[in-house]
Amino acid sequence: MVFFSEIVLPNENVRIVEIENDIAGFIAFCGDWLNHLYVHPDFWGRRFGSLLLEDAKATSKRLQLWTFQRNTAARAFYERHQFLEVERTDGAKNEERTPDVRMVWAASDQ
C-alpha cells in the first residue's frame, strides 16, 4: 500500500470506479505511460476496464504500456482498444524476468 499512497497517488493521474463503497477498478497513468489498469474479478464483464481506458485516452494523444506476452487476455483487450504491439523483450530487464510486450495507442488526427 505504501507504493500506491506515496508513489502512484501523488505522481500519476488516477481514476477509480466505485460501486456501493467498493473499488471495482482503477487506472493510473503519467505522461504517455499507462502504468496500472485493474478491475476486480467480481466486476469483470461490466465494461469498467473499457470505461477507465477510454477516460485515459480522452485526456491523451498517445498511451503506451507493458504487459506480459503470456497475458493473452490483456493483450487482446488492448488490441480491441486500438493498441498496437511495437516491441517484445525476453524479460531480462523487467522485475519479474518474464517476456513482455510494449503496446502503443495513438489518437487519430481526424
CSV table of N, CA and C in Angstrom, one decimal:
chain,number,residue,atom,x,y,z
A,1,MET,N,0.8,-1.2,0.0
A,1,MET,CA,0.0,0.0,0.0
A,1,MET,C,0.9,1.3,0.0
A,2,VAL,N,2.0,1.2,0.6
A,2,VAL,CA,2.9,2.4,0.6
A,2,VAL,C,3.2,2.8,-0.8
A,3,PHE,N,3.5,1.9,-1.7
A,3,PHE,CA,3.8,2.2,-3.1
A,3,PHE,C,2.7,3.1,-3.7
A,4,PHE,N,1.5,2.7,-3.5
A,4,PHE,CA,0.4,3.4,-4.1
A,4,PHE,C,0.2,4.7,-3.3
A,5,SER,N,0.2,4.8,-2.0
A,5,SER,CA,-0.1,6.0,-1.3
A,5,SER,C,1.1,7.0,-1.5
A,6,GLU,N,2.3,6.6,-1.6
A,6,GLU,CA,3.4,7.5,-1.7
A,6,GLU,C,4.0,7.7,-3.1
A,7,ILE,N,3.8,6.8,-4.0
A,7,ILE,CA,4.3,6.9,-5.3
A,7,ILE,C,3.2,7.2,-6.4
A,8,VAL,N,2.3,6.2,-6.4
A,8,VAL,CA,1.3,6.3,-7.5
A,8,VAL,C,0.3,7.5,-7.3
A,9,LEU,N,-0.4,7.6,-6.2
A,9,LEU,CA,-1.4,8.6,-6.0
A,9,LEU,C,-0.9,10.0,-6.2
A,10,PRO,N,0.3,10.4,-5.6
A,10,PRO,CA,0.7,11.8,-5.7
A,10,PRO,C,1.4,12.1,-7.1
A,11,ASN,N,1.7,11.1,-7.9
A,11,ASN,CA,2.5,11.3,-9.1
A,11,ASN,C,1.8,11.0,-10.4
A,12,GLU,N,0.7,10.3,-10.3
A,12,GLU,CA,0.0,9.8,-11.5
A,12,GLU,C,-1.4,10.3,-11.6
A,13,ASN,N,-2.0,10.3,-12.8
A,13,ASN,CA,-3.5,10.5,-12.9
A,13,ASN,C,-4.1,9.2,-12.6
A,14,VAL,N,-5.0,9.3,-11.6
A,14,VAL,CA,-5.7,8.0,-11.1
A,14,VAL,C,-7.2,8.3,-11.2
A,15,ARG,N,-7.8,7.3,-11.7
A,15,ARG,CA,-9.3,7.3,-11.8
A,15,ARG,C,-9.8,6.0,-11.2
A,16,ILE,N,-10.9,6.0,-10.5
A,16,ILE,CA,-11.4,4.8,-9.9
A,16,ILE,C,-12.9,4.6,-10.4
A,17,VAL,N,-13.3,3.4,-10.3
A,17,VAL,CA,-14.8,3.1,-10.4
A,17,VAL,C,-15.2,2.5,-9.1
A,18,GLU,N,-16.1,3.1,-8.5
A,18,GLU,CA,-16.6,2.7,-7.1
A,18,GLU,C,-18.0,2.3,-7.2
A,19,ILE,N,-18.3,1.1,-6.7
A,19,ILE,CA,-19.7,0.6,-6.7
A,19,ILE,C,-20.1,0.3,-5.3
A,20,GLU,N,-21.0,1.0,-4.7
A,20,GLU,CA,-21.5,0.7,-3.4
A,20,GLU,C,-20.4,0.6,-2.4
A,21,ASN,N,-19.5,1.6,-2.4
A,21,ASN,CA,-18.4,1.8,-1.5
A,21,ASN,C,-17.2,0.7,-1.7
A,22,ASP,N,-17.3,0.0,-2.8
A,22,ASP,CA,-16.2,-0.9,-3.2
A,22,ASP,C,-15.5,-0.4,-4.4
A,23,ILE,N,-14.2,-0.4,-4.4
A,23,ILE,CA,-13.5,-0.1,-5.6
A,23,ILE,C,-13.5,-1.2,-6.6
A,24,ALA,N,-14.2,-1.0,-7.7
A,24,ALA,CA,-14.4,-2.0,-8.7
A,24,ALA,C,-13.1,-2.1,-9.6
A,25,GLY,N,-12.5,-1.0,-9.8
A,25,GLY,CA,-11.3,-0.9,-10.6
A,25,GLY,C,-10.7,0.4,-10.6
A,26,PHE,N,-9.5,0.5,-11.2
A,26,PHE,CA,-8.8,1.8,-11.3
A,26,PHE,C,-7.8,1.8,-12.4
A,27,ILE,N,-7.4,3.0,-12.8
A,27,ILE,CA,-6.4,3.2,-13.8
A,27,ILE,C,-5.4,4.3,-13.3
A,28,ALA,N,-4.2,4.1,-13.6
A,28,ALA,CA,-3.2,5.1,-13.3
A,28,ALA,C,-2.2,5.3,-14.5
A,29,PHE,N,-2.1,6.6,-14.8
A,29,PHE,CA,-1.2,6.9,-16.0
A,29,PHE,C,-0.5,8.2,-15.7
A,30,CYS,N,0.7,8.3,-16.3
A,30,CYS,CA,1.5,9.5,-16.1
A,30,CYS,C,2.2,9.8,-17.5
A,31,GLY,N,2.0,11.0,-18.0
A,31,GLY,CA,2.5,11.3,-19.3
A,31,GLY,C,1.8,10.4,-20.3
A,32,ASP,N,2.6,9.7,-21.1
A,32,ASP,CA,2.0,8.8,-22.1
A,32,ASP,C,2.1,7.3,-21.6
A,33,TRP,N,2.5,7.1,-20.3
A,33,TRP,CA,2.6,5.7,-19.8
A,33,TRP,C,1.4,5.3,-19.0
A,34,LEU,N,0.8,4.3,-19.5
A,34,LEU,CA,-0.3,3.7,-18.7
A,34,LEU,C,0.3,2.6,-17.8
A,35,ASN,N,0.4,2.9,-16.5
A,35,ASN,CA,1.1,2.1,-15.6
A,35,ASN,C,0.3,1.0,-14.9
A,36,HIS,N,-1.0,1.3,-14.7
A,36,HIS,CA,-1.8,0.4,-14.0
A,36,HIS,C,-3.3,0.4,-14.5
A,37,LEU,N,-3.8,-0.7,-14.8
A,37,LEU,CA,-5.3,-0.9,-15.1
A,37,LEU,C,-5.7,-2.2,-14.4
A,38,TYR,N,-6.6,-2.0,-13.5
A,38,TYR,CA,-7.1,-3.2,-12.7
A,38,TYR,C,-8.6,-3.1,-12.5
A,39,VAL,N,-9.2,-4.2,-12.8
A,39,VAL,CA,-10.6,-4.4,-12.4
A,39,VAL,C,-10.8,-5.7,-11.6
A,40,HIS,N,-11.4,-5.5,-10.4
A,40,HIS,CA,-11.6,-6.7,-9.6
A,40,HIS,C,-12.4,-7.7,-10.3
A,41,PRO,N,-12.0,-9.0,-10.1
A,41,PRO,CA,-12.8,-10.1,-10.9
A,41,PRO,C,-14.3,-10.1,-10.6
A,42,ASP,N,-14.7,-9.6,-9.4
A,42,ASP,CA,-16.2,-9.6,-9.2
A,42,ASP,C,-16.9,-8.6,-10.1
A,43,PHE,N,-16.1,-7.8,-10.8
A,43,PHE,CA,-16.7,-6.7,-11.6
A,43,PHE,C,-16.4,-6.9,-13.1
A,44,TRP,N,-15.8,-8.0,-13.4
A,44,TRP,CA,-15.4,-8.3,-14.8
A,44,TRP,C,-16.7,-8.4,-15.7
A,45,GLY,N,-16.6,-8.0,-16.9
A,45,GLY,CA,-17.7,-8.1,-17.8
A,45,GLY,C,-18.7,-7.0,-17.8
A,46,ARG,N,-18.4,-5.9,-17.0
A,46,ARG,CA,-19.3,-4.8,-16.9
A,46,ARG,C,-18.8,-3.5,-17.6
A,47,ARG,N,-17.7,-3.7,-18.4
A,47,ARG,CA,-17.1,-2.7,-19.2
A,47,ARG,C,-16.3,-1.6,-18.4
A,48,PHE,N,-16.0,-1.9,-17.1
A,48,PHE,CA,-15.3,-0.9,-16.3
A,48,PHE,C,-13.9,-0.7,-16.9
A,49,GLY,N,-13.2,-1.7,-17.3
A,49,GLY,CA,-11.9,-1.6,-17.8
A,49,GLY,C,-11.9,-0.7,-19.1
A,50,SER,N,-12.9,-0.9,-19.9
A,50,SER,CA,-13.0,-0.1,-21.2
A,50,SER,C,-13.3,1.3,-20.8
A,51,LEU,N,-14.2,1.5,-19.9
A,51,LEU,CA,-14.6,2.9,-19.5
A,51,LEU,C,-13.3,3.7,-18.9
A,52,LEU,N,-12.6,3.0,-18.1
A,52,LEU,CA,-11.4,3.6,-17.5
A,52,LEU,C,-10.4,3.9,-18.6
A,53,LEU,N,-10.2,3.0,-19.5
A,53,LEU,CA,-9.2,3.2,-20.6
A,53,LEU,C,-9.7,4.3,-21.5
A,54,GLU,N,-11.0,4.4,-21.8
A,54,GLU,CA,-11.5,5.4,-22.7
A,54,GLU,C,-11.3,6.8,-22.0
A,55,ASP,N,-11.4,6.8,-20.7
A,55,ASP,CA,-11.2,8.1,-20.0
A,55,ASP,C,-9.8,8.5,-20.1
A,56,ALA,N,-8.8,7.6,-19.9
A,56,ALA,CA,-7.4,7.9,-20.1
A,56,ALA,C,-7.1,8.4,-21.5
A,57,LYS,N,-7.7,7.7,-22.5
A,57,LYS,CA,-7.4,8.1,-23.9
A,57,LYS,C,-8.0,9.5,-24.2
A,58,ALA,N,-9.1,9.8,-23.6
A,58,ALA,CA,-9.7,11.1,-23.8
A,58,ALA,C,-8.8,12.3,-23.4
A,59,THR,N,-7.9,12.0,-22.5
A,59,THR,CA,-7.0,13.1,-22.0
A,59,THR,C,-5.6,13.0,-22.6
A,60,SER,N,-5.4,12.1,-23.5
A,60,SER,CA,-4.1,11.8,-24.0
A,60,SER,C,-4.1,11.7,-25.5
A,61,LYS,N,-2.9,12.0,-26.1
A,61,LYS,CA,-2.8,11.9,-27.6
A,61,LYS,C,-2.1,10.5,-27.9
A,62,ARG,N,-1.4,10.0,-26.8
A,62,ARG,CA,-0.7,8.7,-27.0
A,62,ARG,C,-0.6,8.0,-25.7
A,63,LEU,N,-0.7,6.7,-25.7
A,63,LEU,CA,-0.5,5.9,-24.4
A,63,LEU,C,0.3,4.7,-24.8
A,64,GLN,N,1.2,4.3,-23.9
A,64,GLN,CA,1.9,3.1,-24.1
A,64,GLN,C,2.0,2.3,-22.8
A,65,LEU,N,2.2,1.0,-22.9
A,65,LEU,CA,2.2,0.2,-21.7
A,65,LEU,C,3.0,-1.1,-22.0
A,66,TRP,N,3.4,-1.7,-20.9
A,66,TRP,CA,4.0,-3.1,-21.0
A,66,TRP,C,3.0,-4.0,-20.4
A,67,THR,N,2.9,-5.2,-21.0
A,67,THR,CA,2.2,-6.3,-20.4
A,67,THR,C,3.0,-7.6,-20.8
A,68,PHE,N,2.7,-8.7,-20.1
A,68,PHE,CA,3.4,-9.9,-20.3
A,68,PHE,C,2.9,-10.6,-21.6
A,69,GLN,N,3.9,-11.1,-22.3
A,69,GLN,CA,3.5,-11.8,-23.5
A,69,GLN,C,2.5,-12.9,-23.3
A,70,ARG,N,2.6,-13.6,-22.2
A,70,ARG,CA,1.7,-14.7,-21.8
A,70,ARG,C,0.3,-14.3,-21.4
A,71,ASN,N,0.1,-13.0,-21.2
A,71,ASN,CA,-1.2,-12.5,-20.7
A,71,ASN,C,-2.0,-12.2,-22.0
A,72,THR,N,-2.5,-13.2,-22.6
A,72,THR,CA,-3.2,-13.1,-23.9
A,72,THR,C,-4.5,-12.3,-23.7
A,73,ALA,N,-5.2,-12.5,-22.5
A,73,ALA,CA,-6.4,-11.7,-22.3
A,73,ALA,C,-6.2,-10.2,-22.3
A,74,ALA,N,-5.1,-9.8,-21.6
A,74,ALA,CA,-4.8,-8.4,-21.6
A,74,ALA,C,-4.4,-7.9,-23.0
A,75,ARG,N,-3.6,-8.6,-23.7
A,75,ARG,CA,-3.2,-8.2,-25.0
A,75,ARG,C,-4.4,-8.1,-25.9
A,76,ALA,N,-5.3,-9.0,-25.9
A,76,ALA,CA,-6.5,-8.9,-26.7
A,76,ALA,C,-7.3,-7.7,-26.3
A,77,PHE,N,-7.5,-7.5,-25.0
A,77,PHE,CA,-8.2,-6.3,-24.6
A,77,PHE,C,-7.6,-5.0,-25.1
A,78,TYR,N,-6.3,-4.9,-25.0
A,78,TYR,CA,-5.7,-3.6,-25.5
A,78,TYR,C,-5.8,-3.6,-27.1
A,79,GLU,N,-5.7,-4.7,-27.7
A,79,GLU,CA,-5.8,-4.7,-29.2
A,79,GLU,C,-7.2,-4.2,-29.6
A,80,ARG,N,-8.2,-4.7,-28.8
A,80,ARG,CA,-9.6,-4.2,-29.1
A,80,ARG,C,-9.7,-2.7,-29.0
A,81,HIS,N,-8.8,-2.1,-28.2
A,81,HIS,CA,-8.9,-0.7,-27.9
A,81,HIS,C,-7.8,0.0,-28.8
A,82,GLN,N,-7.4,-0.5,-29.9
A,82,GLN,CA,-6.5,0.0,-30.9
A,82,GLN,C,-5.1,0.2,-30.4
A,83,PHE,N,-4.6,-0.6,-29.5
A,83,PHE,CA,-3.2,-0.6,-29.1
A,83,PHE,C,-2.5,-1.5,-30.1
A,84,LEU,N,-1.3,-1.2,-30.5
A,84,LEU,CA,-0.5,-2.0,-31.4
A,84,LEU,C,0.7,-2.5,-30.7
A,85,GLU,N,1.1,-3.7,-30.9
A,85,GLU,CA,2.4,-4.2,-30.4
A,85,GLU,C,3.5,-3.6,-31.2
A,86,VAL,N,4.5,-3.0,-30.4
A,86,VAL,CA,5.6,-2.3,-31.1
A,86,VAL,C,7.0,-2.9,-30.6
A,87,GLU,N,7.0,-3.7,-29.5
A,87,GLU,CA,8.3,-4.2,-29.1
A,87,GLU,C,8.0,-5.4,-28.2
A,88,ARG,N,8.9,-6.4,-28.3
A,88,ARG,CA,8.9,-7.6,-27.5
A,88,ARG,C,10.3,-7.7,-26.8
A,89,THR,N,10.3,-8.2,-25.6
A,89,THR,CA,11.6,-8.5,-24.9
A,89,THR,C,11.5,-9.9,-24.3
A,90,ASP,N,12.7,-10.3,-23.9
A,90,ASP,CA,12.8,-11.6,-23.3
A,90,ASP,C,12.6,-11.5,-21.8
A,91,GLY,N,12.3,-10.3,-21.3
A,91,GLY,CA,12.0,-10.1,-19.9
A,91,GLY,C,13.3,-9.9,-19.0
A,92,ALA,N,14.4,-9.9,-19.6
A,92,ALA,CA,15.7,-9.8,-18.8
A,92,ALA,C,15.8,-8.5,-18.0
A,93,LYS,N,15.1,-7.5,-18.5
A,93,LYS,CA,15.2,-6.2,-17.8
A,93,LYS,C,14.0,-5.8,-17.0
A,94,ASN,N,13.0,-6.7,-16.9
A,94,ASN,CA,11.9,-6.4,-16.0
A,94,ASN,C,12.0,-7.1,-14.7
A,95,GLU,N,11.3,-6.6,-13.7
A,95,GLU,CA,11.4,-7.1,-12.3
A,95,GLU,C,11.0,-8.6,-12.2
A,96,GLU,N,10.1,-9.1,-13.0
A,96,GLU,CA,9.6,-10.4,-13.0
A,96,GLU,C,10.5,-11.4,-13.8
A,97,ARG,N,11.3,-10.8,-14.7
A,97,ARG,CA,12.1,-11.7,-15.6
A,97,ARG,C,11.2,-12.5,-16.5
A,98,THR,N,10.2,-11.9,-17.0
A,98,THR,CA,9.2,-12.6,-17.8
A,98,THR,C,9.1,-11.9,-19.1
A,99,PRO,N,9.1,-12.6,-20.3
A,99,PRO,CA,8.9,-11.9,-21.6
A,99,PRO,C,7.7,-11.0,-21.6
A,100,ASP,N,7.9,-9.8,-22.1
A,100,ASP,CA,6.9,-8.8,-22.2
A,100,ASP,C,6.7,-8.2,-23.5
A,101,VAL,N,5.7,-7.4,-23.7
A,101,VAL,CA,5.4,-6.7,-24.9
A,101,VAL,C,5.0,-5.3,-24.6
A,102,ARG,N,5.6,-4.3,-25.4
A,102,ARG,CA,5.2,-2.9,-25.3
A,102,ARG,C,4.1,-2.7,-26.3
A,103,MET,N,3.0,-2.0,-25.9
A,103,MET,CA,1.9,-1.7,-26.8
A,103,MET,C,1.7,-0.2,-26.8
A,104,VAL,N,1.3,0.3,-27.9
A,104,VAL,CA,1.1,1.8,-28.1
A,104,VAL,C,-0.2,2.1,-28.7
A,105,TRP,N,-0.9,3.1,-28.2
A,105,TRP,CA,-2.1,3.7,-28.9
A,105,TRP,C,-1.8,5.1,-29.2
A,106,ALA,N,-2.2,5.6,-30.3
A,106,ALA,CA,-2.1,7.0,-30.7
A,106,ALA,C,-3.4,7.5,-31.2
A,107,ALA,N,-3.8,8.7,-30.8
A,107,ALA,CA,-5.0,9.3,-31.3
A,107,ALA,C,-4.9,9.6,-32.7
A,108,SER,N,-6.0,9.4,-33.4
A,108,SER,CA,-6.0,9.7,-34.9
A,108,SER,C,-6.1,11.2,-35.0
A,109,ASP,N,-5.6,11.8,-36.1
A,109,ASP,CA,-5.6,13.2,-36.3
A,109,ASP,C,-6.9,13.7,-36.9
A,110,GLN,N,-7.9,12.9,-36.9
A,110,GLN,CA,-9.2,13.3,-37.5
A,110,GLN,C,-10.0,14.2,-36.6
